[in-house]
Tab-separated table of C-alpha atoms and ligand atoms in Angstrom:
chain	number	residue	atom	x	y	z
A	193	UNK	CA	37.639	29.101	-38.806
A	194	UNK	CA	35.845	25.450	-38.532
A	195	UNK	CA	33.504	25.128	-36.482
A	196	UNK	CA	32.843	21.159	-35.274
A	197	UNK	CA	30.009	20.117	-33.397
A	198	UNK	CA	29.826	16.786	-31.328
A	199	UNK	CA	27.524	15.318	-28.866
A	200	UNK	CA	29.163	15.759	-25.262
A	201	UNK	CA	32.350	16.403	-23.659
A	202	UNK	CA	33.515	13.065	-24.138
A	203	UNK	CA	33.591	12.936	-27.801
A	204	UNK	CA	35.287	16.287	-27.801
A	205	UNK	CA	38.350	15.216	-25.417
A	206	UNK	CA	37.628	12.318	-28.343
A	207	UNK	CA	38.339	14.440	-31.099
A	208	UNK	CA	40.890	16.813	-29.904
A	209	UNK	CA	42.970	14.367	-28.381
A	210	UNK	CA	42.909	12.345	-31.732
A	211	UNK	CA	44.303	15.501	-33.233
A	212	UNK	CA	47.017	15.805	-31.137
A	213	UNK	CA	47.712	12.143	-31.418
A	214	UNK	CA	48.197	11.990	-35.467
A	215	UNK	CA	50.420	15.175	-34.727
A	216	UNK	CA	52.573	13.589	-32.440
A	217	UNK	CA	52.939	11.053	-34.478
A	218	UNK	CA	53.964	12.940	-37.785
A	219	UNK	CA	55.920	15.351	-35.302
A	220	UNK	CA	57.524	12.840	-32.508
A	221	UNK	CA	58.814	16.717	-31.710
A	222	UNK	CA	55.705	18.965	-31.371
A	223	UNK	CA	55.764	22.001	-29.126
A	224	UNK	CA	51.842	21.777	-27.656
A	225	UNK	CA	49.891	24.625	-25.877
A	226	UNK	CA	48.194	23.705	-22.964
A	227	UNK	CA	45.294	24.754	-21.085
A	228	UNK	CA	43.902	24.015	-17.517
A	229	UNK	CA	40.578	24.138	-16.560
A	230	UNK	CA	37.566	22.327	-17.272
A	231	UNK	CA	37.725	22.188	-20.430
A	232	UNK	CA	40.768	20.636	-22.027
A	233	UNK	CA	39.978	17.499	-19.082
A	234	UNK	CA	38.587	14.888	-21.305
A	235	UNK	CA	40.916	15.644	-24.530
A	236	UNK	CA	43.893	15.198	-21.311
A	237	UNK	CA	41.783	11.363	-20.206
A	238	UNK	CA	42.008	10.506	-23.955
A	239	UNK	CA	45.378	10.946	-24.063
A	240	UNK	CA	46.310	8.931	-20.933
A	241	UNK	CA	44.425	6.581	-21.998
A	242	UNK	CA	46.396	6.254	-25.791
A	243	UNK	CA	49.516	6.550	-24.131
A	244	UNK	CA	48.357	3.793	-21.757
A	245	UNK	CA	47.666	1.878	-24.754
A	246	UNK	CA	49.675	2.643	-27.525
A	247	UNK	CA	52.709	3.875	-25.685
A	248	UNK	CA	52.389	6.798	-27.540
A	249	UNK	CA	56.094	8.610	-26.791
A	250	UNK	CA	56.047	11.774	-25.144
A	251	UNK	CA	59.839	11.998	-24.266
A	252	UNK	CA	60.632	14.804	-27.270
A	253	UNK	CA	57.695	16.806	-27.054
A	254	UNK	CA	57.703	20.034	-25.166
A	255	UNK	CA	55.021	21.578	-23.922
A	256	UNK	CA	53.942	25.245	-22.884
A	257	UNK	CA	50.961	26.032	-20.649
A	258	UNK	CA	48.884	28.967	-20.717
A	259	UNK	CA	48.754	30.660	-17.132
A	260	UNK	CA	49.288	30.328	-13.830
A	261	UNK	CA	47.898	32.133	-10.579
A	262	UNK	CA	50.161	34.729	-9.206
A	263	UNK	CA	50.781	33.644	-5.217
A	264	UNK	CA	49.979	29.852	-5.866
A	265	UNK	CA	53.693	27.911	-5.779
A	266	UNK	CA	53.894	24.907	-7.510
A	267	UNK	CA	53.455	22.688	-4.417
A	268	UNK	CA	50.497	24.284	-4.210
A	269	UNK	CA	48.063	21.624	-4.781
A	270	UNK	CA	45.391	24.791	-6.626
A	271	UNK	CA	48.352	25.592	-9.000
A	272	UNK	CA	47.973	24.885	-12.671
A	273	UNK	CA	51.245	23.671	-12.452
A	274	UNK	CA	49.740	20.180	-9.878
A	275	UNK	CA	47.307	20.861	-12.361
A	276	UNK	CA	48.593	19.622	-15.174
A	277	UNK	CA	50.968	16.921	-12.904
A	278	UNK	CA	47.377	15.374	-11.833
A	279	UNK	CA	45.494	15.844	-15.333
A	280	UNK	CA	48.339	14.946	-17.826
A	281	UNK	CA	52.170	14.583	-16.724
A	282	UNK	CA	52.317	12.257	-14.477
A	283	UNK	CA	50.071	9.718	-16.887
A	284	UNK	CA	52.888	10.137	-20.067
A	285	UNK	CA	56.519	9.867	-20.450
A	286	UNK	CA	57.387	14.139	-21.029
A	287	UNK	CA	60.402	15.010	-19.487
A	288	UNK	CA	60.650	17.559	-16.506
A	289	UNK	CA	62.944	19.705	-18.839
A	290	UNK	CA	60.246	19.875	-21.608
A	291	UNK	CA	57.455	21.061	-19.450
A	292	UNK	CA	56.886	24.501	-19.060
A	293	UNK	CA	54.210	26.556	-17.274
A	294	UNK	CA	54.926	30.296	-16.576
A	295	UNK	CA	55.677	30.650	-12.142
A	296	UNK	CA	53.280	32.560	-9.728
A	297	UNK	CA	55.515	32.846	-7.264
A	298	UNK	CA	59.492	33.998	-7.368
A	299	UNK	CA	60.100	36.469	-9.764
A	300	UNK	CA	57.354	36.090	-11.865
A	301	UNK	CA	57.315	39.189	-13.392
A	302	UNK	CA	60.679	38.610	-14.933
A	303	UNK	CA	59.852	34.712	-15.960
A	304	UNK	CA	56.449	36.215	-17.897
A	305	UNK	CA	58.692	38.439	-20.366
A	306	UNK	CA	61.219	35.515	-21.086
A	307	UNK	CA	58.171	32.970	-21.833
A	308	UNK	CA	57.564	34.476	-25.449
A	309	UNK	CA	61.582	34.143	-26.021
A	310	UNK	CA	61.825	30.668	-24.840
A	311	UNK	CA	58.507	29.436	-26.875
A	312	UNK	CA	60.008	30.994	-29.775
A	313	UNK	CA	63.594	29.231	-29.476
A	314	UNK	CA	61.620	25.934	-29.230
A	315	UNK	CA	60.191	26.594	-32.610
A	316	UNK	CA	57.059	28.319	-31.773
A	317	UNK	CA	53.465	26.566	-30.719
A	318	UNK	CA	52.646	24.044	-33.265
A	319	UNK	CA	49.112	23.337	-31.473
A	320	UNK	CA	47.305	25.308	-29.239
A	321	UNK	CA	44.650	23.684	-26.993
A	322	UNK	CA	42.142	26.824	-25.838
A	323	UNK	CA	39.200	27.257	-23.588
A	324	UNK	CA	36.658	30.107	-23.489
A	325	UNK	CA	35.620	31.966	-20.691
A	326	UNK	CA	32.159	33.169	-20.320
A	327	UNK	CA	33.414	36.743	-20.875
A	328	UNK	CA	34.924	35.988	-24.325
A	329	UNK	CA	38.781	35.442	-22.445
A	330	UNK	CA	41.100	33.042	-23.926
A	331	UNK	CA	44.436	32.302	-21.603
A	332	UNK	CA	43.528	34.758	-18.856
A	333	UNK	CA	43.263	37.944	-21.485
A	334	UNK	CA	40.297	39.561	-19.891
A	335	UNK	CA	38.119	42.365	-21.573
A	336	UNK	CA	39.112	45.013	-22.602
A	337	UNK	CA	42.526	43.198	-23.981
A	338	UNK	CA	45.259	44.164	-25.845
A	339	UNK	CA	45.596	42.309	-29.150
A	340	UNK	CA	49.253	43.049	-29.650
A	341	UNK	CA	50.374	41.611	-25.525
A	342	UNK	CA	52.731	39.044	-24.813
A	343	UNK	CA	52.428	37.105	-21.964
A	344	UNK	CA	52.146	39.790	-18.672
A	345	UNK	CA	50.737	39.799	-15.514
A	346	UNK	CA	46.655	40.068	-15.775
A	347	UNK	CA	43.972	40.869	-13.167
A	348	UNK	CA	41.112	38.543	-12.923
A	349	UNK	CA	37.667	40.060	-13.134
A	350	UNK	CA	35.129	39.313	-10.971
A	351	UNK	CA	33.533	36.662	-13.053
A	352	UNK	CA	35.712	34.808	-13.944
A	353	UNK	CA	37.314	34.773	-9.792
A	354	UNK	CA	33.512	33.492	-9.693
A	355	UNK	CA	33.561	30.861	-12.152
A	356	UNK	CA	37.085	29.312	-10.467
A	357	UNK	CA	35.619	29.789	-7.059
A	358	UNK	CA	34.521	25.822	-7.978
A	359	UNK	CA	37.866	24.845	-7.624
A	360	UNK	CA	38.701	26.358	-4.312
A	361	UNK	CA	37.097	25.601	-1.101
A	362	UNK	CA	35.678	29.221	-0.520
A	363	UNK	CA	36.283	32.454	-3.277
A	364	UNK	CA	38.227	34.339	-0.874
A	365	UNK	CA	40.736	31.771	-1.615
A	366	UNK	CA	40.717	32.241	-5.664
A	367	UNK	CA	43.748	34.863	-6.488
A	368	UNK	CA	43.054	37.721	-8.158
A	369	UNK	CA	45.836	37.676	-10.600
A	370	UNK	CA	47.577	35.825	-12.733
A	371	UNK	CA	50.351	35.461	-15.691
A	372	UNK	CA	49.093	34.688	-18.597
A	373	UNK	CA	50.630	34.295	-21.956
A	374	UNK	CA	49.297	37.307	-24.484
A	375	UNK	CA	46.880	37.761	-26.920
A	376	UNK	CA	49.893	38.349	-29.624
A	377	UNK	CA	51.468	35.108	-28.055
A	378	UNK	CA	48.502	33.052	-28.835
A	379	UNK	CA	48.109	34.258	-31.881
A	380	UNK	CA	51.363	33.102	-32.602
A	381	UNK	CA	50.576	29.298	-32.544
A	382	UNK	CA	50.543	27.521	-35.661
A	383	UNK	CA	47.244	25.667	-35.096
A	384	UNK	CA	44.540	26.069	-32.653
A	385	UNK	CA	42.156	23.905	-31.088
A	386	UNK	CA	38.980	25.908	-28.801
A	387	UNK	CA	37.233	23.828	-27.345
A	388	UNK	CA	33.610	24.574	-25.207
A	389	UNK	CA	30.696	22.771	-24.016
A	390	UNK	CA	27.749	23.622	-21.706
A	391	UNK	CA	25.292	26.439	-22.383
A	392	UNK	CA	27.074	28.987	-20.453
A	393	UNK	CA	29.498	29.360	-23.264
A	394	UNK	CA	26.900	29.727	-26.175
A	395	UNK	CA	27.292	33.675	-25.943
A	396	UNK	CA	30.923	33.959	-25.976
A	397	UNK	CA	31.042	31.323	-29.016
A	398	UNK	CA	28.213	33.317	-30.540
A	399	UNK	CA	31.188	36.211	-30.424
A	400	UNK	CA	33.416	34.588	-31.551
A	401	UNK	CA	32.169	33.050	-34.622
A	402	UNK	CA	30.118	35.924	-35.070
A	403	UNK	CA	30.871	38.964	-33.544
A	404	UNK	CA	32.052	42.161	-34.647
A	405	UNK	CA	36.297	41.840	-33.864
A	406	UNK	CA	36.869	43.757	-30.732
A	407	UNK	CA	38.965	44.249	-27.344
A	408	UNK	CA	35.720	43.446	-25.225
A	409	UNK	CA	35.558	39.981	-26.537
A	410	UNK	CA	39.110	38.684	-26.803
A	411	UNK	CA	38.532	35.553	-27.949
A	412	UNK	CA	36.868	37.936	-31.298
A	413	UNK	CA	40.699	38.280	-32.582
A	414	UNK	CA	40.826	34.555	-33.782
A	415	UNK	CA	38.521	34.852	-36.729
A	416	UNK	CA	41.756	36.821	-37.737
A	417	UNK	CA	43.922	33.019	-37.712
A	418	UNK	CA	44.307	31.321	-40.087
A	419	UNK	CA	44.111	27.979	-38.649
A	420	UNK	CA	41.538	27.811	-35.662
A	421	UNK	CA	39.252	24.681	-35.014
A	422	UNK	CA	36.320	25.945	-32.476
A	423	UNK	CA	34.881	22.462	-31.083
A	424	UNK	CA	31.404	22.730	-28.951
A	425	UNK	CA	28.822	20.333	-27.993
A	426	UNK	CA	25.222	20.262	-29.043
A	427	UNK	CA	24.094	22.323	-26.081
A	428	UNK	CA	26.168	25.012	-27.297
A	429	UNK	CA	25.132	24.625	-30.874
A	430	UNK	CA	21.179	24.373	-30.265
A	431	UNK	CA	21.316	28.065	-28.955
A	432	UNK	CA	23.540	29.143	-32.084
A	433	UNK	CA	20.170	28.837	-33.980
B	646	F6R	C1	42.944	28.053	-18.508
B	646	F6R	C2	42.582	29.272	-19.242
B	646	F6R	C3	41.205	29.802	-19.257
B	646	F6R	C4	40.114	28.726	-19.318
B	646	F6R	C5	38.737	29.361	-19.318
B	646	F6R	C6	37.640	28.314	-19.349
B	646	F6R	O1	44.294	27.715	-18.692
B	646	F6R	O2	43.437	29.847	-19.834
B	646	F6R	O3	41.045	30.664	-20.351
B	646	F6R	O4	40.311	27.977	-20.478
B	646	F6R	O5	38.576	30.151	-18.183
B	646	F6R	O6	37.710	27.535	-18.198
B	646	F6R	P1	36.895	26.175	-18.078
B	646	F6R	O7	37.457	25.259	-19.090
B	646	F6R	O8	37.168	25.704	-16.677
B	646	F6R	O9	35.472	26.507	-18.325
């Protein structure tokens, strides 16, 4: 595991999204793993931006996200799925066909245990863009996980329902569940990118870089990869010490 330290949010979405630039251009074919939330927003601006100017091509890459609320369709303007339309998609050239996010709506149940299938037939995750929650999750794999899960139908916890109340207008609005792609499916990626910032994280990176491996701290099961960049900003780092 590297650990790489940078000044703010903005040179991370710097960093990360000059990763996943060099990739996509030795790989015009990359299968990415995609996050929502917070954190993956500035690596997502950088890449506009490059594709903006550099006309970076997008049309052969496929991409898989992470999770999606369970009773949010993907009209819904709170879905990950507008999500990702309003923080990525609609800025680059991907196809329709090559995006896919697992449903929260329909039968979900049935589209979670075809999601490992299809990311397998597509070659398996060549990058995997992860944030942290406070807790330690990574996807939506709350404490206590299971390290060997594919990607199932999770219950929120209270704090982390909290931390997303943010994005809603009141927290009885935040769903309590969600599909999520597994620990084991995760795992599976090829490379993968954490990224944090803020000092809210500093315990749950603490964990993870240093932490005993364990179900209460999912994100713990990574020093176990074999190819895992953790990226945090100073604020993070200055309470490492
Ligand atoms: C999002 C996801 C979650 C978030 C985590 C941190 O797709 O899977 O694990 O990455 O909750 O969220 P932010 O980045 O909003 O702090």
């Amino acid at each position: 595991m590297e650990v790489i330290v940078l000044k703010n949010s903005k040179k991370i979405g710097k960093y990360v999204g000059q990763v996943i630039i060099d990739a996509i251009k030795e790989n015009p074919k990359i299968v990415l793993g995609l996050a929502t939330g917070s954190s993956p927003v500035t690596t997502y601006n950088y890449l506009i931006k490059d594709h903006k100017k550099n006309n970076t091509d997008w049309s052969e890459i496929k991409t898989f996200n992470l999770d999606e609320y369970i009773g949010l369709d993907q009209q819904n303007p709170q879905s990950y799925f507008q999500f990702m339309k309003n923080h990525l998609f609609n800025y680059v050239n991907i196809k329709d066909e090559n995006i896919n996010i697992p449903i929260g709506t329909g039968d979900y149940e049935k589209f979670a245990k075809t999601y490992d299938k299809k990311i397998a037939e597509a070659g398996g995750i060549d990058i995997q863009i992860l944030g942290l929650g406070e807790n330690g999750h990574i996807g939506f794999n709350e404490p206590p996980c299971d390290f060997n899960s594919k990607t199932q139908v999770i219950d929120l916890v209270e704090s982390t329902i909290s931390a997303n109340s943010r994005f809603f207008n009141s927290i009885d609005e935040v769903p309590k569940r969600a599909v999520s792609m597994g620990i084991d499916s995760i795992m599976k990626a090829k490379k993968i990118l954490l990224i944090a910032f803020g000092e809210n994280k500093a315990n749950a990176i603490k964990q993870l870089i240093q932490g005993e491996i364990s179900t209460n701290v999912p994100c713990t099961i990574l020093q176990k990869h074999k190819n895992v960049y953790v990226i945090i900003d100073k604020n993070i780092e200055k309470l490492l010490k």
